[in-house]
mmCIF file of C-alpha atoms in Angstrom:
data_model
loop_
_atom_site.group_PDB
_atom_site.id
_atom_site.type_symbol
_atom_site.label_atom_id
_atom_site.label_comp_id
_atom_site.label_asym_id
_atom_site.label_seq_id
_atom_site.Cartn_x
_atom_site.Cartn_y
_atom_site.Cartn_z
ATOM 1 C CA UNK A 1 0.000 0.000 0.000
ATOM 2 C CA UNK A 2 0.933 3.621 -0.472
ATOM 3 C CA UNK A 3 1.511 5.623 2.699
ATOM 4 C CA UNK A 4 0.937 9.072 1.261
ATOM 5 C CA UNK A 5 1.787 12.162 3.291
ATOM 6 C CA UNK A 6 -1.420 14.208 3.497
ATOM 7 C CA UNK A 7 -0.224 16.996 5.793
ATOM 8 C CA UNK A 8 3.013 18.412 7.148
ATOM 9 C CA UNK A 9 3.924 21.371 9.313
ATOM 10 C CA UNK A 10 6.768 22.524 11.496
ATOM 11 C CA UNK A 11 5.501 22.894 15.069
ATOM 12 C CA UNK A 12 8.680 24.274 16.650
ATOM 13 C CA UNK A 13 12.399 24.267 15.958
ATOM 14 C CA UNK A 14 13.277 20.664 15.068
ATOM 15 C CA UNK A 15 9.727 19.368 15.719
ATOM 16 C CA UNK A 16 7.573 18.260 12.771
ATOM 17 C CA UNK A 17 3.967 17.093 12.538
ATOM 18 C CA UNK A 18 3.143 14.777 9.657
ATOM 19 C CA UNK A 19 -0.197 13.259 8.695
ATOM 20 C CA UNK A 20 -0.018 10.025 6.712
ATOM 21 C CA UNK A 21 -2.649 7.931 4.972
ATOM 22 C CA UNK A 22 -2.540 4.573 6.777
ATOM 23 C CA UNK A 23 -6.147 3.308 7.121
ATOM 24 C CA UNK A 24 -5.379 0.041 8.923
ATOM 25 C CA UNK A 25 -3.204 1.807 11.497
ATOM 26 C CA UNK A 26 -5.759 4.601 11.983
ATOM 27 C CA UNK A 27 -8.541 2.057 12.528
ATOM 28 C CA UNK A 28 -6.596 0.048 15.121
ATOM 29 C CA UNK A 29 -4.624 2.789 16.936
ATOM 30 C CA UNK A 30 -5.002 3.107 20.700
ATOM 31 C CA UNK A 31 -3.545 5.943 22.817
ATOM 32 C CA UNK A 32 0.097 5.382 23.730
ATOM 33 C CA UNK A 33 1.056 3.363 20.662
ATOM 34 C CA UNK A 34 3.714 4.003 18.022
ATOM 35 C CA UNK A 35 4.623 2.808 14.552
ATOM 36 C CA UNK A 36 7.771 1.984 12.601
ATOM 37 C CA UNK A 37 8.458 4.017 9.470
ATOM 38 C CA UNK A 38 10.843 3.401 6.583
ATOM 39 C CA UNK A 39 11.339 6.449 4.369
ATOM 40 C CA UNK A 40 12.572 4.378 1.429
ATOM 41 C CA UNK A 41 13.532 0.769 0.744
ATOM 42 C CA UNK A 42 17.133 1.297 1.904
ATOM 43 C CA UNK A 43 16.192 3.401 4.928
ATOM 44 C CA UNK A 44 16.341 2.416 8.556
ATOM 45 C CA UNK A 45 13.230 1.525 10.545
ATOM 46 C CA UNK A 46 12.420 4.452 12.837
ATOM 47 C CA UNK A 47 9.896 4.321 15.723
ATOM 48 C CA UNK A 48 7.546 7.336 15.724
ATOM 49 C CA UNK A 49 4.825 8.206 18.233
ATOM 50 C CA UNK A 50 1.248 8.371 16.972
ATOM 51 C CA UNK A 51 -0.118 11.687 18.237
ATOM 52 C CA UNK A 52 -3.639 11.075 16.978
ATOM 53 C CA UNK A 53 -5.634 9.121 14.404
ATOM 54 C CA UNK A 54 -8.711 9.703 12.290
ATOM 55 C CA UNK A 55 -10.230 6.323 11.338
ATOM 56 C CA UNK A 56 -12.856 8.003 9.112
ATOM 57 C CA UNK A 57 -10.153 9.639 6.965
ATOM 58 C CA UNK A 58 -7.722 6.717 7.399
ATOM 59 C CA UNK A 59 -5.016 9.077 8.637
ATOM 60 C CA UNK A 60 -2.512 9.019 11.478
ATOM 61 C CA UNK A 61 -0.757 12.082 12.832
ATOM 62 C CA UNK A 62 2.885 11.713 13.829
ATOM 63 C CA UNK A 63 5.022 14.190 15.754
ATOM 64 C CA UNK A 64 8.780 13.707 15.634
ATOM 65 C CA UNK A 65 12.028 15.397 16.518
ATOM 66 C CA UNK A 66 14.592 15.856 13.753
ATOM 67 C CA UNK A 67 17.562 14.139 15.388
ATOM 68 C CA UNK A 68 19.000 11.498 13.067
ATOM 69 C CA UNK A 69 19.446 10.977 9.346
ATOM 70 C CA UNK A 70 15.993 9.473 8.789
ATOM 71 C CA UNK A 71 14.000 12.014 10.806
ATOM 72 C CA UNK A 72 15.989 14.886 9.260
ATOM 73 C CA UNK A 73 15.223 13.464 5.813
ATOM 74 C CA UNK A 74 11.532 13.106 6.715
ATOM 75 C CA UNK A 75 11.379 16.667 7.998
ATOM 76 C CA UNK A 76 13.393 18.338 5.261
ATOM 77 C CA UNK A 77 12.935 16.305 2.067
ATOM 78 C CA UNK A 78 9.490 14.691 2.258
ATOM 79 C CA UNK A 79 6.465 16.822 1.323
ATOM 80 C CA UNK A 80 2.685 16.454 1.071
ATOM 81 C CA UNK A 81 1.932 14.022 -1.767
ATOM 82 C CA UNK A 82 5.123 11.981 -1.284
ATOM 83 C CA UNK A 83 4.791 8.400 -0.061
ATOM 84 C CA UNK A 84 6.673 6.573 2.665
ATOM 85 C CA UNK A 85 8.064 3.166 1.725
ATOM 86 C CA UNK A 86 6.684 1.239 4.707
ATOM 87 C CA UNK A 87 4.733 1.643 7.931
ATOM 88 C CA UNK A 88 4.304 -1.079 10.542
ATOM 89 C CA UNK A 89 1.896 -0.579 13.392
ATOM 90 C CA UNK A 90 0.261 0.235 15.608
ATOM 91 C CA UNK A 91 2.855 -1.207 17.980
ATOM 92 C CA UNK A 92 3.451 -1.076 21.708
ATOM 93 C CA UNK A 93 1.256 -1.454 24.749
ATOM 94 C CA UNK A 94 -1.587 1.056 24.726
ATOM 95 C CA UNK A 95 -2.065 3.388 27.682
ATOM 96 C CA UNK A 96 -4.373 1.684 30.185
ATOM 97 C CA UNK A 97 -7.553 3.767 30.186
ATOM 98 C CA UNK A 98 -9.916 3.626 33.156
ATOM 99 C CA UNK A 99 -11.845 6.016 35.384
ATOM 100 C CA UNK A 100 -9.146 6.845 37.944
ATOM 101 C CA UNK A 101 -10.458 10.249 39.067
ATOM 102 C CA UNK A 102 -7.842 12.960 38.608
ATOM 103 C CA UNK A 103 -5.142 12.111 36.080
ATOM 104 C CA UNK A 104 -2.077 14.250 35.396
ATOM 105 C CA UNK A 105 -0.363 13.853 32.025
ATOM 106 C CA UNK A 106 3.250 15.078 31.960
ATOM 107 C CA UNK A 107 5.198 15.614 28.762
ATOM 108 C CA UNK A 108 7.878 17.513 26.949
ATOM 109 C CA UNK A 109 9.358 17.992 23.514
ATOM 110 C CA UNK A 110 8.055 15.603 20.820
ATOM 111 C CA UNK A 111 6.314 13.508 23.521
ATOM 112 C CA UNK A 112 3.687 16.210 23.990
ATOM 113 C CA UNK A 113 1.850 15.043 20.868
ATOM 114 C CA UNK A 114 1.023 11.609 22.282
ATOM 115 C CA UNK A 115 -0.971 13.194 25.084
ATOM 116 C CA UNK A 116 -3.713 14.368 22.712
ATOM 117 C CA UNK A 117 -4.975 10.790 22.265
ATOM 118 C CA UNK A 118 -4.319 9.982 25.959
ATOM 119 C CA UNK A 119 -6.282 13.024 27.168
ATOM 120 C CA UNK A 120 -9.230 12.345 24.838
ATOM 121 C CA UNK A 121 -9.508 8.720 25.989
ATOM 122 C CA UNK A 122 -9.079 9.533 29.686
ATOM 123 C CA UNK A 123 -11.715 12.304 29.493
ATOM 124 C CA UNK A 124 -14.115 9.945 27.702
ATOM 125 C CA UNK A 125 -13.628 7.485 30.584
ATOM 126 C CA UNK A 126 -14.795 10.176 33.031
ATOM 127 C CA UNK A 127 -11.496 11.468 34.427
ATOM 128 C CA UNK A 128 -10.540 15.016 35.388
ATOM 129 C CA UNK A 129 -7.466 15.505 33.156
ATOM 130 C CA UNK A 130 -4.652 17.912 33.981
ATOM 131 C CA UNK A 131 -2.013 18.316 31.277
ATOM 132 C CA UNK A 132 1.389 19.741 32.251
ATOM 133 C CA UNK A 133 3.873 20.172 29.408
ATOM 134 C CA UNK A 134 7.387 21.544 29.368
ATOM 135 C CA UNK A 135 9.846 23.013 26.897
ATOM 136 C CA UNK A 136 13.284 24.576 27.255
ATOM 137 C CA UNK A 137 11.838 27.955 26.252
ATOM 138 C CA UNK A 138 8.479 29.419 25.186
ATOM 139 C CA UNK A 139 9.279 29.283 21.448
ATOM 140 C CA UNK A 140 9.536 25.477 21.615
ATOM 141 C CA UNK A 141 5.978 24.982 22.872
ATOM 142 C CA UNK A 142 3.425 23.711 20.368
ATOM 143 C CA UNK A 143 -0.098 22.237 20.374
ATOM 144 C CA UNK A 144 -1.083 24.522 23.264
ATOM 145 C CA UNK A 145 -4.612 25.188 21.956
ATOM 146 C CA UNK A 146 -5.129 21.552 20.955
ATOM 147 C CA UNK A 147 -3.933 20.277 24.334
ATOM 148 C CA UNK A 148 -5.941 22.837 26.294
ATOM 149 C CA UNK A 149 -9.066 21.822 24.369
ATOM 150 C CA UNK A 150 -8.798 18.126 25.384
ATOM 151 C CA UNK A 151 -7.883 18.678 29.057
ATOM 152 C CA UNK A 152 -9.766 20.102 32.022
ATOM 153 C CA UNK A 153 -6.683 22.042 33.002
ATOM 154 C CA UNK A 154 -3.587 22.888 30.930
ATOM 155 C CA UNK A 155 -0.267 24.209 32.231
ATOM 156 C CA UNK A 156 2.741 24.975 30.020
ATOM 157 C CA UNK A 157 6.065 25.381 31.821
ATOM 158 C CA UNK A 158 9.492 26.335 30.556
ATOM 159 C CA UNK A 159 12.862 25.453 32.007
ATOM 160 C CA UNK A 160 14.013 29.076 31.509
ATOM 161 C CA UNK A 161 10.780 30.560 32.918
ATOM 162 C CA UNK A 162 10.073 32.511 29.721
ATOM 163 C CA UNK A 163 6.320 31.903 29.863
ATOM 164 C CA UNK A 164 5.798 32.647 33.569
ATOM 165 C CA UNK A 165 5.694 29.034 34.866
ATOM 166 C CA UNK A 166 9.283 27.956 35.528
ATOM 167 C CA UNK A 167 10.580 24.410 35.757
ATOM 168 C CA UNK A 168 10.132 20.933 34.383
ATOM 169 C CA UNK A 169 6.615 19.492 34.227
ATOM 170 C CA UNK A 170 7.428 17.237 37.205
ATOM 171 C CA UNK A 171 8.415 20.339 39.245
ATOM 172 C CA UNK A 172 5.002 21.885 38.524
ATOM 173 C CA UNK A 173 3.285 18.669 39.648
ATOM 174 C CA UNK A 174 5.402 18.402 42.819
ATOM 175 C CA UNK A 175 4.597 22.025 43.776
ATOM 176 C CA UNK A 176 0.906 21.249 43.277
ATOM 177 C CA UNK A 177 1.094 18.073 45.399
ATOM 178 C CA UNK A 178 2.784 20.034 48.228
ATOM 179 C CA UNK A 179 -0.346 22.226 48.401
ATOM 180 C CA UNK A 180 -2.430 19.119 49.119
ATOM 181 C CA UNK A 181 -3.830 18.540 45.635
ATOM 182 C CA UNK A 182 -5.248 15.036 45.137
ATOM 183 C CA UNK A 183 -3.985 13.107 42.110
ATOM 184 C CA UNK A 184 -5.024 9.522 41.403
ATOM 185 C CA UNK A 185 -2.729 8.723 38.453
ATOM 186 C CA UNK A 186 0.255 10.271 36.690
ATOM 187 C CA UNK A 187 1.266 9.366 33.153
#
């Protein structure tokens, strides 16, 4: 099958979002899973997180960091309309979804994208979802509106304090817990 790229945008420096036509993966994807991508027949197999899926359109949304040869090639050379050589997935153990009560999702960098599917599923299961994401600086944050729309509460922190909330996402959670906040699960 052809795995055609249907959308692509740069979210932040070195972070790319790519939407790919992969109907079987989109239909079977569960929050927390990933897939393996081969750019071309001689390329390496690269694991990429599935940020979201749209079974009706047959599309999966990937968010990746340009760090190695393959992800740099994907980010810089592949465009909408191009096809990837191979996709295998969904792979990995899905996030266990249940009604826990209050769930805090922590994330940073390219891992932020995976929390869209996690937050949607946890909210649908009846949880109060708090999303705390981090970046080195404010210009590296992305998906803020999308994340805020799927969570009950959204907090973006920066290591350099450039957006007002300073520290890693875990620091923000620990400060909250010290005030007596009740949290039933942290992912």
